[in-house]
Amino acid sequence: MVQWIRSQRSLQKTWWIAALFVFVIACNVDDGAITRPGSGDDAGDLDSGQPDANLDVGEPDLGEPDADVPAPACDDGIQNGDETAVDCGGDCAPCALGEGCSEAADCESGFCAGNLCVDESCAGVECSEEEACYRGACYLACEDADGCNPSSRCYQGSCVPLDCSTAECTASETCYRGVCYGACSGDEGCSEEGAECVEGSCVVPTCDDGLKNGDETDVDCGGSTCDACAAGKMCEVGEDCQEPLATPWSDCDFGESTCAEVGTQTRTVTTYSCGEASTCEVNEEVETQECTRETDAQECGETVIGEWGACQGAGEQGVCSTEGRRRRVITSFVCADGGCEVVEEEEFEACVLDTDAQACGTPETGAWSECGGFDSVCDQEGTRSRTVTYFECNGGDCNERVDTETETCRRSTGGDSCGDTTYGDWSACEGFSGVCGQTGTQFRTVTYRECAGGACETRTATESQQCTRNTNGVECQPDVEGNYSACSYEDETCSNSGSRTRLVTEYACQGGSCTSSTRTETDTEGCARNRDGTTCDQGTTHTNWSSCSIASGACSGTQTRTRTERTCSGGTCISNHFTEEQSCNQTNGTTCGAGTTRTNYSACNLATNACSGTQTRTRTDRTCNNGTCVSTDTPESQSCNASNGTTCGTTSTGTWGACLLVQGTCGGEQRQTVTYRRCSNGSCTNVSATNTRGCNAPSGTNCNCNMLSGTCTSGGVCDCSGSCFEGSSCTGPSGQWGCCSGGRCLEGFLCP
């Protein structure tokens, strides 16, 4: 089924490509349809995207199709017309095995199953949706070599195992890489044209056999006869890889300019080459060309009508005149010579001027008064005033108006004292020159009250004085350890112990300076080493391999030799001898291991509520193959029954019976019948069982408590307080023994 679906998808894809090709030919307006550069008469030159008859970039494409759409043909390399596969089926020649079909007449074999041409052995075989049939057996379906794993090959639509494990060839055939070919013993034994005798089989290399053979550079591609290889496949020369492809030219891009007359359009050209790693590599390049259009006189923006301006004087009338006019600008935008030009027009109208309070002469000012009105000692901002005479329009005439003008004035008080000065404590002595320095400095804080920015603020300053300390004998620098000398060993190859020396320089303060002294230090720990196992003398040597020994029934055996290793141990060179072995193989096809074995039958596989079913086991046949004992598993089955007593139906439960009391007590039990459905020798039968539970007697029922008469209370308790059985021994109120008489215990009397 999957192969049929893939075949239909392949048919749909081919029809879609053909339809797209027809659409591009018929509707192409810029001659930019996908092309294969180098595939036409001008091989090697890419399609520029302009009409084939005129390659002038400046000439616009008229949108005419390049050529008439060709009619479907049986040799055009495309699945079209009524073909069921590429160039076969329908009105064309019948298709080979593994090609698509819709009826038997479409196939050379005369058999069509699952929309694929098959041989007679697959005519009645039904495979799952993910499988296809080859020689009467179902395998994973495939369309090409990439659809199979490395242990199989795609042959006639099926992933056939390369190890021939499932191949069933006739007496005149032999298996090669999972497929049956005519048997041969040399090239002369193959009659089919192009066949070669390979490992006893007449193999004809083809471009769809799932093998890399002939002059192919990868599986079913490359070389002189097969299709070009896709990206990532192996190649030898550039012709082994796909031909170049070009996308259609893009729409002309004029950017964001409405008036632009020259733009650009692009397309992507994909080329394939055989790279340094001998694989087909992909390279994409973007081509660009110019394109044009006419935009003159075209609007390139919305007309903007400006706001009316302020009303202004319209002539030579006086300053206070109320006659005026106002203006506005109307702006329009029109394309010209590829740019967007701005056209402005002015418009005027009469208006009434409001001249009241408008100046009609130069103001006259008096002298400023002294600066005053400060708030504090530090305040820097005060005020001063003066008179101003203004000349203003009112009702069309020029009149005087006198006003008083006030402004802020300033003075400088920065640095003036506005409070008492205070002193802090001296700090600890610090600031010594290095570790050995003996003279330092200590500090204290002085606080001043001063005017700043018009306010009384606090300012702090720091005072310092000299102080001393004694540093003689103090370590003033870490010891400086020189490099160790090379280690010295008695035996340079195998000795495990040795010694080395170095100089150590020590530093201490003296008289305020840092002085140094040196000493020699010897070390043995740093020269300790473990040479055990180090190769020494002649190193490792080997004897010749012994003859191969294969155990009976095994696929591989062993052969041995002696390896002598000379290594250090405990400071001396010693020799160690080891036996090495390697495997050898038995003849392929020989029975090996346990031969044929069978697993235990599985648990019985039962349907729901069934008492019989089936169980399976696996038969394993073991034979040698290239030194390995290979197992081939075959399933076996038989009928079986469920274990007796297995539930096989619905359980039914009866009602609880009356409470059955234990004689003389207040408790008992109730019973309930349960009917189960259980398997018995493969049949489902009824099995009955009884459930029990405790119960209590009703209150007031007679009972006894160790020879005392009593009654049952609620909750099933027997109450015997204050009573006893007539003539029985009892314990009286004072705790003495007595005899029961008249329901009471008579102390001191023994019962007869």
C-alpha angles and dihedrals in degrees: 000000000000090000089052090050091048090047090051091047089050089050091048091047092050092047090047092052090047091048091048090050091052091046093050092048092047099040103031108130099171102032088241099126116139107283137178104236111223094023096101135062091289095057113190096026118101121228106263092209094247126108112291091236095053122031094180104130091211094060113088119232109254092212095243117146115256095230143343116283107260119237117247113273136185092238104042095100092239130103102238141129110034093325115138092204135008107310095339140084127039110044090349127081116296117274127250124244113296095024123119121271142169099198139012092263089065091066132074088217093053092234126105118182126167089357090298129107107246136172124255092270091066097044094102100027118113115202130188123263092267095047142074131200127248122171093346096309131101121237136169107289121242141176099201142353092284090065093068134065120248092264093063141044131224104244123166091341096310133102098235116193111249093218094070088234092138101030116118107191128182124249091266094050138073131199121248119178092340097311129100116238133171112283120249142168097204142353090279089062093065116084098177114100113257093011121141126199102240118175090335096313129107099233122187110197111228136173093246105041095102093242134103101238141126108037093321115138093207135007107311095339141084128029127082100306110029130075119273117275124253124240113294094026122119120267143170103199135015092260089066089069133069121287119253119278128205127197121222117275112268124241114282109271115212094173119228095317113110091197100046110125098185121059140155137246128193142199134187120239115199117199130184125212139173104254133209090270089057091248129120109262129197125227125181125197129181117223122202132198137173126254131184145207140176118254105157114137091009116135110251100182144011118278110254119211107200126220120264111266125231118292109262137184113281103203148345096314120128127284093259096047115127097209113107148134137224134216139211134183126228111204124194131178125220132172116245129168091348095307134095110248124203117225117192128191127185125223126191137193137175121261141174116254119222101215098163110128089010113140114255098174143017114284116244117219133198128218121287119252123234117286111256148132097092116172100212147357091277098037109121101181123081138147140252133184144205140175122258125195113206127195109211139169118251123172090346095308132101113243137175124246123185119207138170116238123204128190140175119261130189143212132191119248099154113140096014112138117250103168148007125299117238132195130216130212122280114262126233117284110271144145096077118173102253127314093307098045113123101185121072144154136251127199143204135190124245117198121206130188109218141156113259128167091351096306135089106253138174119250122188129202133181126235123196140195137182125265136175144216140182116247103165111140095014114136104250103181136017116263113271111226117200124218117281117249118244115286116260118217132185090221110028092201106041109012112117098196136052142137143247137186139214140177120248120201117203125198131205136165119257125172091345094309134098112244129187140215131182137219136178119245125197122205131190101166093068090055095051111115140163111235092166107129095021113137113252141169108008095350116215124352132178137208120222119280116265121235116284116265118201120189119228111275094011127120095213138028138185141251124198143209136175121253117198116201121189111203141158117266125174090346097309135090114252135176123237123191122210133181116228126193138188134190132255129192137246122223113285114258095029114135109254144178114006092344109218116001136169129214122229115274112268123244113289110275104222132184116234110293090356123134098202135046142129137291129198140207136182127243111209122200115192125203135161119260119176091332095314125107100232120200123213114197123209121183120232128186142189138177120266143178130234115253113274109264095031112143110254106163147012120310116229121206126204128212124273116265129225119296110268107209126211107242112271095002136097096234137073142138142270125217133215129187117227121191116204129191108228135173117248119181091332097316129101110238138171119260120186127208136173126234119202134194136176123263138178132236118243117268113274096033113139116255139155135233112201096323094323120117117236147146135248117258128199111292093037097280120148109226112204101158114141097006139088141178115273112259094009127125113259145167117254130221092270093049096257123131119256145149126270114244127163090356092302132099112243106205118222094023121111118213114245 
